[in-house]
Amino acid sequence: MEDWYKLDHAGKLFPAVAGQENSSTYRLSFLLKHPVKPPILQKALDSVITRFPLLHVEMGNGLFWKFLREKESPLRVEPEGTYPCAPVSLSDSNASLVRILYHGSKISVEIFHALTDGGGALEFLKTLVFQYLCLLGENVDDKQGMILPPASFARYAEAQDSFKAHYTSEPPLDLDKAPEAFQIRGTRFVPYGHNVIHGMLRASGLNACAKEKGVTLTAYLTAILVIAVHHAGEPLNTERRPIVISMPVNLRNIFPSSSLRNFFAVINIGIAAAENMDFEQVLVQVQQQMKEKTTKSYLSRTMSGSMKYENTFLSRIAPLKLKDLAIRYGFDHYGEEAKTLTLTNLGRVEVPEGMAAHIEVMETTMYPTAKSPMNCAVCSINDQLTVTFARNIVESDIIMHFFRELSGFTGLEVRIVSNDWGMGA
Amino acid sequence: MRCVSCGVTVDPAHAVCPLCRRNTAGGSKTAGNRWYPSYSAMPEPRESGTFARSLIFMIMAVISITLVINVLGSRDVWWSLYVAPCVLYAWLLIRHTLMSNSHLGAKIVVQWLGLSGMLLWINALSGGTAWSTGYVIPFLVMAATLLMTLLCIAKPLGWREFGGYLLLMVFLGFTPLLFFLLGLSHVLWPSVSAAMYALLTFGGMWLLADKGFRKEVKRRLHY
């Protein structure tokens, strides 16, 4: 029987703000050691998608909220043809909100953020590639239980809106106090598209550098990013606005949840503008703020801050179009203007040993937006860490500074690869 | 290949460093890009806006020219104000109904809105009895609801495709009654008929149609 789902709390944001310059579509890829066989990948997809029905959906408009319903047409794997994280079509019922792409030996999934976050997408990609390797006849036993078991979809737990399950009426954070952050400006690519630059380095080496400074790997990379933004943008920051790095936090690590939908909060790490920025000082500030803002209590208050708007009687009965306008206003003024760019770290991805032997490297790409034209995403597998910058502007000074600083501070070898969108190559 | 300026190793797929766009020490591109396809056939910017803009210009030209002729000529009758709603309706018909890829259900709803708006405008200008709100709009809404019901029943995935629009027409079926309550129409029976027809459509579908309709109602009205 045809199934349908309400959008989860975070998922309600993305359809309202999505457009060409904010695709709200992110990508996760595994680069395998051998070329992908599309017919086998299609078979793997056909068997795996029943385990992830939440991804095989189309979006519909209700009077008060949008909703997701099961798609009639099957999901197809496609050769990668255009730039990463291109927008999905929300109005065309034949279009999918999920793309399964292949190119050479790379398998990518691109998912509209209203369906799930990086955690859910990673489970899907892992399961898909595991099944693909199984169908190829490779020896990829999952003795460690790192892949979702092929049992039927546990609707109650896995389709749960965990925001509602863990929402408390703690006093929300005062969002009005957030000052306007330094904004990156630049020249849009014509034709519009996303240029992606990956930098790959040894994860253990970088981890050792971070440990030596007594900070986490994410804090270390964030501090380098702040310094890079400062170097590239300092002459333009005449109003001395703070550099704010926005960071999604996976709430599954703090609140028990096996939901495959969105369950994350966003914290902002802000560093006041100064003429000279010292890396060590920035590092201390970043680490301190990250520690403060990833406590259960802080994240709970962040959740209640956003949930309080959804739960008011007025917002429940307001027509969808009005709500979309309000969401867009809030996103622009409280979300986009309060940050310089986003850095998301998916962390160390663990897959069964037999499967890991077939994976060379992985990457995750976070879509840029109109006001945040450059974003950064990090993940690692098999001791290979990939830092990915996606941008929709020609200017790349921040990225250049970032990798120069990263290479300089750590002394590690950084290997660069790009899709060269807009570079005429 | 090494970029001396950036201090990084560049993938052999690149002739220049993707960071600083300088040549790498080690020569030229020696391999294809394992990560991405070449974007030789970059999508061209869409040019479909030209016709839409020309159409808007023509509409504005017709409305302004007729207005000027009316002002400079005989001003006993403001005939140009009758032309404007007809021209605007023609624009809606061409742009939204004939030339767009909009959903058929959306086209029917927009047609009802457009026709009702045009007739209301003409009726307001001509004065006299409220024939548009009293008779034409109630019958138009009933016709649109009937058409949507037939589409729901006749099409293979009718409920899925048109269920939401049918619900919208059911809501719009109460508009004539609202007109009457607001004093914008003076004849009760067509307004009551439209509301009754909307209610009967909803009730009939709820009781007689398969689970698809009930599910569609839940989906569309969840809050």
XYZ file of C-alpha atoms in Angstrom:
648
model
C 0.000 0.000 0.000
C 1.202 3.488 -0.823
C 3.028 4.994 2.136
C 3.544 8.591 3.087
C 5.618 10.477 5.645
C 5.485 13.856 7.282
C 8.653 15.891 6.882
C 10.808 15.866 9.989
C 11.464 19.067 11.910
C 14.723 19.977 10.134
C 13.442 18.675 6.807
C 10.731 21.350 6.733
C 13.365 24.028 6.159
C 14.922 22.757 2.930
C 11.969 22.728 0.472
C 11.164 26.299 1.511
C 14.652 27.646 0.815
C 15.786 25.403 -2.050
C 16.485 26.897 -5.454
C 19.179 27.011 -8.105
C 21.626 28.837 -5.818
C 20.761 26.726 -2.789
C 20.264 23.197 -4.051
C 20.036 21.756 -0.507
C 21.412 18.602 -2.100
C 24.609 17.076 -0.744
C 26.797 14.271 -2.009
C 28.639 11.293 -0.576
C 30.966 9.186 -2.725
C 33.155 6.136 -2.493
C 36.010 5.855 -4.971
C 36.459 2.124 -5.495
C 39.560 0.353 -6.708
C 37.867 -1.055 -9.810
C 35.532 0.466 -12.415
C 31.853 0.382 -11.506
C 29.581 -2.035 -13.373
C 26.304 -0.122 -13.811
C 23.960 -3.133 -14.299
C 25.229 -4.684 -11.051
C 24.906 -1.351 -9.284
C 21.301 -1.135 -10.497
C 20.616 -4.620 -9.130
C 22.158 -3.641 -5.806
C 20.028 -0.500 -5.720
C 16.847 -2.436 -6.478
C 17.441 -4.736 -3.531
C 18.644 -2.055 -1.106
C 16.018 0.612 -1.748
C 13.299 -1.466 -0.064
C 15.353 -1.117 3.119
C 15.362 2.687 2.705
C 11.811 3.541 1.589
C 12.251 7.050 2.958
C 14.608 7.786 0.083
C 12.307 6.523 -2.631
C 9.788 9.299 -2.339
C 8.412 12.381 -4.034
C 7.295 15.589 -2.403
C 3.704 16.773 -2.275
C 2.067 19.969 -1.049
C -0.486 19.836 1.734
C -2.584 22.738 2.945
C -0.372 23.225 6.020
C 2.816 21.223 5.390
C 4.598 19.435 2.598
C 4.775 15.651 2.781
C 6.680 12.761 1.243
C 5.050 9.838 -0.478
C 6.320 6.654 -2.011
C 7.296 6.984 -5.662
C 5.690 4.817 -8.304
C 8.562 4.731 -10.783
C 11.735 2.805 -9.894
C 14.946 4.572 -8.947
C 17.647 4.320 -11.626
C 21.416 4.614 -11.430
C 22.765 7.288 -13.787
C 26.160 8.200 -15.196
C 27.471 11.374 -13.606
C 26.917 14.179 -16.093
C 26.758 17.546 -14.443
C 28.276 19.384 -11.490
C 28.004 17.901 -7.976
C 25.023 18.761 -5.797
C 22.914 20.112 -8.672
C 19.330 20.967 -7.627
C 16.655 18.287 -7.653
C 13.243 19.062 -9.108
C 10.620 19.464 -6.404
C 7.702 20.114 -8.742
C 8.215 17.287 -11.243
C 6.725 14.098 -9.811
C 8.837 12.025 -12.218
C 12.063 13.503 -10.860
C 13.731 11.890 -7.881
C 14.919 13.529 -4.674
C 17.824 11.065 -4.653
C 20.405 10.445 -7.374
C 22.644 7.398 -7.589
C 25.556 8.281 -9.843
C 28.582 6.464 -11.175
C 31.693 7.671 -12.948
C 34.650 5.415 -13.618
C 35.242 3.703 -10.306
C 33.248 6.188 -8.225
C 29.760 5.642 -6.776
C 27.974 8.725 -5.489
C 24.655 9.397 -3.856
C 23.140 12.857 -3.935
C 20.271 13.423 -1.567
C 17.897 16.317 -1.026
C 18.410 17.350 2.584
C 14.690 17.207 3.465
C 14.905 13.400 3.354
C 17.834 12.733 5.636
C 21.129 14.113 6.916
C 24.673 12.898 6.339
C 24.256 10.124 8.922
C 21.264 8.586 7.128
C 22.865 9.064 3.715
C 26.040 7.346 4.874
C 24.080 4.297 6.039
C 22.445 4.144 2.632
C 25.711 4.472 0.680
C 27.444 1.884 2.853
C 24.576 -0.582 2.401
C 24.413 0.053 -1.345
C 28.145 -0.444 -1.919
C 28.172 -3.488 0.389
C 25.355 -5.047 -1.641
C 27.104 -4.095 -4.900
C 30.285 -5.843 -3.802
C 28.279 -8.881 -2.653
C 26.612 -9.126 -6.073
C 30.034 -8.905 -7.699
C 30.928 -12.015 -5.710
C 33.493 -10.302 -3.490
C 34.155 -11.648 -0.020
C 32.721 -8.837 2.098
C 31.286 -10.395 5.249
C 29.845 -7.993 7.785
C 30.902 -9.834 10.911
C 31.314 -6.602 12.844
C 27.709 -5.510 12.155
C 28.615 -2.216 10.512
C 25.998 -2.430 7.774
C 22.261 -2.150 8.412
C 20.865 -5.690 8.570
C 18.681 -6.619 5.600
C 15.586 -6.954 7.800
C 12.496 -5.011 6.863
C 12.323 -1.287 7.405
C 11.639 -0.523 11.066
C 9.177 2.256 10.423
C 8.649 3.368 14.001
C 12.315 3.735 14.918
C 13.920 4.543 11.600
C 11.308 6.964 10.266
C 10.967 8.661 13.632
C 11.247 12.427 13.876
C 13.789 12.333 16.692
C 13.490 16.074 17.239
C 9.984 15.458 18.548
C 11.103 12.482 20.613
C 13.890 14.393 22.368
C 12.420 17.865 22.475
C 12.189 19.367 25.950
C 10.817 22.711 26.995
C 14.209 24.001 28.148
C 14.591 27.762 27.672
C 15.744 28.267 24.079
C 18.922 30.118 23.121
C 18.524 33.802 22.377
C 19.145 33.941 18.637
C 18.736 37.721 18.504
C 22.128 38.179 20.092
C 24.048 36.641 17.161
C 25.920 39.434 15.344
C 26.064 39.529 11.548
C 29.050 37.499 10.398
C 31.648 38.296 7.758
C 30.219 37.184 4.408
C 32.211 35.782 1.497
C 31.492 37.605 -1.754
C 32.451 36.632 -5.267
C 31.612 36.304 -8.944
C 29.082 33.579 -9.763
C 30.055 30.945 -12.308
C 28.418 31.353 -15.719
C 26.828 28.964 -16.457
C 25.960 28.375 -12.834
C 27.556 25.335 -11.241
C 29.641 24.109 -8.344
C 33.398 23.895 -8.443
C 34.677 21.204 -6.118
C 38.218 20.865 -4.775
C 39.237 17.854 -2.701
C 42.360 17.739 -0.583
C 43.400 14.294 0.643
C 45.849 13.537 3.406
C 46.703 10.895 5.973
C 44.047 10.958 8.722
C 46.331 9.540 11.413
C 48.969 12.167 10.655
C 46.462 15.001 10.967
C 44.988 13.469 14.104
C 48.457 13.379 15.643
C 48.950 17.084 14.833
C 45.614 17.926 16.481
C 46.429 15.782 19.524
C 49.769 17.483 19.895
C 47.900 20.766 20.288
C 45.399 19.151 22.656
C 42.407 19.709 20.398
C 40.065 17.624 18.267
C 40.641 17.145 14.574
C 37.527 19.196 13.761
C 38.720 22.065 15.957
C 42.126 21.936 14.279
C 40.643 22.139 10.776
C 38.195 24.842 11.867
C 41.018 26.991 13.216
C 42.934 26.649 9.947
C 39.772 27.594 8.069
C 39.334 30.710 10.221
C 42.936 31.715 9.508
C 42.423 31.091 5.772
C 39.261 33.235 5.729
C 41.119 35.923 7.657
C 44.059 35.949 5.232
C 41.866 36.006 2.138
C 39.100 38.259 3.408
C 40.781 40.618 5.872
C 41.054 43.571 3.430
C 37.342 43.217 2.634
C 36.227 42.956 6.255
C 36.067 46.707 6.791
C 33.214 46.443 9.287
C 35.267 44.038 11.397
C 32.603 41.371 11.432
C 33.418 38.105 13.178
C 34.367 35.049 11.165
C 31.733 32.454 11.991
C 32.055 28.807 11.055
C 28.749 26.992 11.151
C 28.976 23.356 12.133
C 26.276 20.665 11.977
C 26.369 18.322 14.975
C 25.060 14.763 14.711
C 22.567 14.522 17.566
C 22.515 10.715 17.390
C 25.791 10.746 19.324
C 24.146 12.615 22.204
C 20.477 11.602 22.160
C 19.735 7.915 21.551
C 18.153 7.518 18.130
C 18.202 5.059 15.267
C 16.311 7.414 12.994
C 17.376 7.490 9.354
C 15.966 10.978 8.934
C 17.406 14.379 9.788
C 18.650 14.613 13.331
C 21.264 17.305 13.664
C 21.729 20.717 15.213
C 23.892 23.562 13.993
C 26.363 25.383 16.210
C 28.222 28.545 15.272
C 31.882 29.020 16.184
C 32.657 32.725 16.020
C 36.046 34.421 16.154
C 36.183 38.197 16.517
C 37.936 39.993 13.682
C 41.406 41.300 14.449
C 44.191 42.713 12.339
C 46.542 39.888 13.221
C 45.219 36.487 14.061
C 47.384 33.996 15.842
C 46.701 30.353 14.990
C 47.343 29.115 18.534
C 44.899 31.640 20.009
C 42.258 30.858 17.408
C 42.715 27.165 18.122
C 42.109 27.681 21.849
C 38.970 29.723 21.185
C 37.595 27.233 18.680
C 38.205 24.280 20.988
C 36.638 26.099 23.931
C 33.519 27.111 21.978
C 33.135 23.639 20.522
C 33.321 22.146 23.995
C 30.683 24.550 25.321
C 28.344 24.176 22.374
C 28.314 20.407 22.069
C 27.045 19.698 25.574
C 23.700 17.954 25.890
C 22.185 20.947 27.611
C 23.298 23.435 24.932
C 22.101 21.243 22.081
C 18.830 20.632 23.856
C 18.315 24.388 24.091
C 19.195 24.742 20.398
C 16.541 22.139 19.609
C 13.889 23.785 21.726
C 14.738 27.113 20.078
C 13.775 25.868 16.658
C 10.986 23.541 17.811
C 9.137 26.323 19.602
C 8.319 27.961 16.249
C 6.968 24.746 14.770
C 4.808 23.974 17.769
C 2.927 27.246 18.067
C -0.756 27.080 17.166
C -0.332 29.876 14.622
C 2.435 28.135 12.722
C 0.494 24.886 12.666
C -2.613 26.398 11.101
C -0.887 28.923 8.826
C -1.118 27.945 5.134
C 1.984 26.369 3.630
C 2.861 29.323 1.395
C 2.857 31.734 4.338
C 5.030 29.360 6.346
C 7.463 29.073 3.445
C 7.844 32.864 3.394
C 8.481 32.944 7.149
C 10.994 30.086 6.947
C 12.852 31.813 4.088
C 13.034 35.034 6.110
C 14.327 33.216 9.189
C 16.866 31.249 7.151
C 18.235 34.408 5.514
C 18.388 36.544 8.650
C 19.128 34.068 11.435
C 20.896 31.321 9.512
C 22.775 32.629 6.503
C 23.701 36.101 7.736
C 24.962 34.758 11.042
C 27.665 32.587 9.450
C 30.607 32.936 7.106
C 30.653 29.359 5.873
C 29.827 25.823 6.967
C 32.245 23.086 7.912
C 30.749 19.657 8.370
C 32.706 16.647 9.533
C 31.177 13.250 8.903
C 33.990 11.728 10.928
C 35.806 8.451 10.472
C 33.669 6.113 8.419
C 33.887 2.479 9.403
C 33.030 -0.324 7.017
C 33.610 -4.080 7.229
C 37.219 -5.095 6.581
C 36.480 -6.950 3.378
C 34.602 -3.947 2.018
C 37.283 -1.460 3.056
C 39.780 -3.294 0.881
C 37.749 -2.266 -2.193
C 37.495 1.410 -1.255
C 40.307 3.775 -2.106
C 38.921 6.975 -0.662
C 35.624 8.686 0.114
C 34.407 12.248 -0.083
C 31.420 14.275 0.976
C 30.374 17.527 -0.678
C 28.273 20.191 0.984
C 26.335 22.430 -1.443
C 27.126 26.154 -1.441
C 24.303 28.689 -1.116
C 23.635 32.250 -2.272
C 24.944 33.873 0.915
C 27.412 31.152 1.811
C 29.001 30.625 -1.611
C 31.643 28.263 -0.293
C 31.266 25.360 2.105
C 33.573 22.694 3.434
C 33.004 19.018 4.241
C 35.335 16.477 5.811
C 35.304 12.697 6.129
C 37.789 9.871 6.333
C 38.042 6.199 5.539
C 40.974 3.790 5.458
C 43.194 6.463 7.071
C 42.541 8.777 4.105
C 40.969 12.063 5.130
C 39.293 14.164 2.462
C 38.572 17.852 2.875
C 36.169 19.040 0.181
C 35.362 22.620 -0.714
C 32.375 23.314 -2.965
C 31.867 26.835 -4.258
C 29.663 28.682 -6.724
C 32.003 31.641 -7.170
C 35.136 32.065 -9.258
C 37.288 33.351 -6.362
C 39.171 30.554 -4.610
C 41.614 32.456 -2.357
C 40.194 30.989 0.858
C 40.605 27.432 -0.399
C 44.136 28.144 -1.583
C 45.064 29.660 1.786
C 43.413 26.758 3.628
C 45.406 24.049 1.879
C 48.630 26.063 2.023
C 48.174 26.535 5.784
C 47.133 22.910 6.256
C 50.190 21.671 4.416
C 52.429 24.204 6.181
C 51.170 23.571 9.741
C 51.110 19.790 9.528
C 53.931 19.050 7.115
C 51.711 16.331 5.660
C 51.404 15.643 1.970
C 48.109 16.990 0.632
C 46.896 15.677 -2.726
C 44.549 17.964 -4.636
C 41.910 17.018 -7.190
C 39.078 19.083 -8.624
C 36.154 18.931 -11.046
C 37.438 22.180 -12.630
C 33.906 23.557 -13.093
C 34.087 27.056 -14.530
C 37.843 26.876 -15.020
C 37.691 26.161 -18.730
C 39.728 22.988 -18.394
C 52.945 16.553 -9.771
C 53.837 19.216 -7.287
C 52.622 22.800 -6.987
C 55.560 24.682 -5.530
C 53.476 27.769 -4.680
C 50.858 25.887 -2.690
C 53.076 23.107 -1.364
C 50.628 20.398 -2.400
C 50.603 17.419 -4.752
C 48.276 17.871 -7.696
C 46.425 14.942 -9.235
C 47.844 14.109 -12.681
C 44.403 14.880 -14.144
C 45.217 18.588 -13.898
C 47.577 20.563 -16.093
C 47.523 23.450 -13.611
C 47.117 23.584 -9.839
C 43.363 23.828 -9.033
C 44.223 26.136 -6.107
C 46.434 28.820 -7.658
C 45.975 28.040 -11.391
C 49.760 28.004 -11.880
C 51.604 25.328 -13.840
C 52.780 22.436 -11.725
C 56.357 21.312 -11.533
C 56.312 18.027 -13.360
C 54.646 18.961 -16.547
C 51.273 18.677 -18.107
C 48.105 16.627 -17.615
C 49.104 12.972 -17.719
C 45.870 11.171 -16.860
C 42.111 11.443 -17.177
C 40.112 12.637 -14.193
C 39.087 9.567 -12.160
C 36.789 11.662 -10.038
C 34.736 13.689 -12.488
C 33.561 13.633 -16.087
C 34.643 16.426 -18.399
C 31.968 19.066 -18.695
C 32.486 19.739 -22.387
C 28.760 20.060 -22.990
C 28.059 22.644 -20.328
C 24.369 23.443 -20.078
C 23.510 26.703 -21.793
C 21.626 29.354 -19.842
C 17.891 29.076 -20.409
C 16.414 31.515 -22.894
C 12.764 30.640 -22.493
C 12.166 33.930 -20.718
C 12.260 35.882 -24.002
C 8.777 34.850 -25.112
C 7.342 35.422 -21.636
C 8.848 38.907 -21.492
C 7.606 39.738 -25.023
C 4.132 38.645 -24.023
C 4.154 40.842 -20.910
C 5.350 43.761 -23.032
C 2.507 43.209 -25.527
C -0.058 43.058 -22.714
C 1.265 46.273 -21.199
C 1.294 47.925 -24.631
C -2.308 46.938 -25.424
C -3.584 48.069 -22.015
C -1.734 51.391 -22.079
C -2.566 52.174 -25.749
C -6.284 51.486 -25.278
C -6.244 53.593 -22.116
C -4.580 56.513 -23.907
C -7.004 56.292 -26.867
C -9.890 56.190 -24.398
C -8.591 59.219 -22.465
C -7.863 61.259 -25.612
C -11.077 60.252 -27.352
C -14.535 60.064 -25.951
C -14.502 59.709 -22.194
C -18.214 59.069 -21.856
C -17.646 55.341 -21.650
C -14.510 53.882 -20.037
C -14.358 50.978 -22.506
C -10.583 50.558 -22.043
C -11.175 49.328 -18.498
C -13.180 46.442 -20.005
C -10.326 45.610 -22.349
C -7.758 45.292 -19.528
C -9.280 42.242 -17.738
C -9.856 40.464 -21.051
C -6.242 41.032 -22.115
C -4.965 39.906 -18.708
C -7.108 36.790 -18.925
C -5.739 36.104 -22.422
C -2.215 36.373 -20.980
C -3.096 33.879 -18.247
C -4.622 31.533 -20.801
C -1.575 31.596 -23.063
C 1.129 31.652 -20.392
C -0.249 29.298 -17.762
C -2.780 27.108 -19.505
C -1.500 26.659 -23.049
C 2.245 27.123 -22.816
C 3.330 25.979 -19.374
C 4.141 22.515 -18.111
C 1.962 23.019 -15.052
C -0.130 20.184 -13.732
C -3.558 19.842 -15.384
C -5.188 20.188 -11.954
C -3.360 23.479 -11.372
C -4.455 24.685 -14.814
C -8.111 24.026 -13.999
C -7.854 25.851 -10.653
C -6.042 28.804 -12.242
C -8.580 28.934 -15.072
C -11.402 29.145 -12.553
C -9.585 31.896 -10.658
C -8.763 33.800 -13.857
C -12.258 33.590 -15.346
C -13.861 34.494 -12.032
C -11.524 37.456 -11.611
C -12.196 38.725 -15.133
C -15.963 38.427 -14.805
C -15.951 40.020 -11.364
C -13.990 42.976 -12.759
C -16.350 43.427 -15.719
C -19.368 43.062 -13.453
C -17.986 45.662 -11.038
C -17.457 48.109 -13.916
C -20.838 47.585 -15.520
C -22.703 47.831 -12.207
C -26.292 46.611 -11.951
C -27.026 43.118 -10.641
C -24.221 40.992 -9.225
C -24.538 38.424 -12.026
C -20.926 37.221 -11.737
C -20.928 36.432 -8.018
C -24.592 35.453 -8.014
C -24.707 33.048 -10.967
C -21.573 32.624 -13.093
C -18.926 32.005 -10.420
C -21.030 29.425 -8.493
C -21.689 27.461 -11.691
C -18.086 27.765 -12.798
C -16.848 26.331 -9.491
C -19.292 23.434 -9.794
C -18.114 22.736 -13.348
C -14.457 22.810 -12.296
C -15.167 20.473 -9.359
C -17.034 18.071 -11.635
C -14.171 18.084 -14.124
C -11.649 17.370 -11.350
C -13.828 14.527 -10.008
C -14.009 12.949 -13.463
C -10.240 13.185 -13.826
C -9.776 11.524 -10.416
C -12.030 8.658 -11.426
C -10.957 8.240 -15.038
C -7.169 8.473 -14.756
C -5.225 5.390 -13.573
C -3.470 7.273 -10.758
C -6.231 9.812 -10.444
C -6.342 10.190 -6.661
C -2.616 10.542 -6.431
C -2.481 13.104 -9.223
C -5.665 15.101 -8.777
C -6.807 14.376 -5.205
C -5.152 17.503 -3.802
C -6.692 19.706 -6.478
C -10.120 18.169 -5.916
C -9.807 19.020 -2.224
C -8.860 22.566 -3.165
C -11.928 22.829 -5.415
C -14.076 21.568 -2.540
C -12.772 24.443 -0.402
C -13.261 26.915 -3.244
C -16.838 25.666 -3.594
C -17.685 27.720 -0.515
C -16.473 30.987 -2.075
C -19.892 31.896 -3.590
C -21.502 31.449 -0.176
C -18.843 33.746 1.275
C -19.689 36.303 -1.434
C -23.325 36.129 -0.404
C -22.525 36.516 3.300
C -20.332 39.523 2.500
C -23.148 41.098 0.500
C -21.339 40.733 -2.818
C -24.157 38.665 -4.295
C -27.877 38.841 -3.748
C -29.095 35.444 -4.927
C -28.792 32.665 -2.400
C -29.689 29.486 -4.274
C -26.667 29.280 -6.662
C -24.276 29.927 -3.749
C -25.942 27.278 -1.601
C -25.926 24.909 -4.585
C -22.163 25.378 -5.045
C -21.489 24.771 -1.336
C -23.831 21.784 -1.331
C -22.174 20.378 -4.406
C -18.752 20.752 -2.745
C -19.983 18.983 0.391
C -21.620 16.187 -1.590
C -18.468 15.717 -3.644
C -16.409 15.431 -0.487
C -18.900 13.146 1.262
C -19.400 10.985 -1.812
C -15.697 10.557 -2.330
C -15.114 9.796 1.350
C -17.781 7.093 1.364
C -17.647 5.661 -2.135
C -14.091 6.067 -3.368
C -11.314 3.681 -2.401
C -8.870 4.290 0.462
C -6.817 6.464 -1.868
C -9.053 9.480 -1.346
C -9.151 9.181 2.457
C -5.392 8.843 2.540
C -5.019 11.821 0.246
C -7.196 13.909 2.602
C -5.004 12.937 5.574
C -1.836 13.731 3.647
C -3.003 17.085 2.399
C -4.554 18.288 5.638
C -2.058 17.071 8.260
C -0.900 19.880 10.540
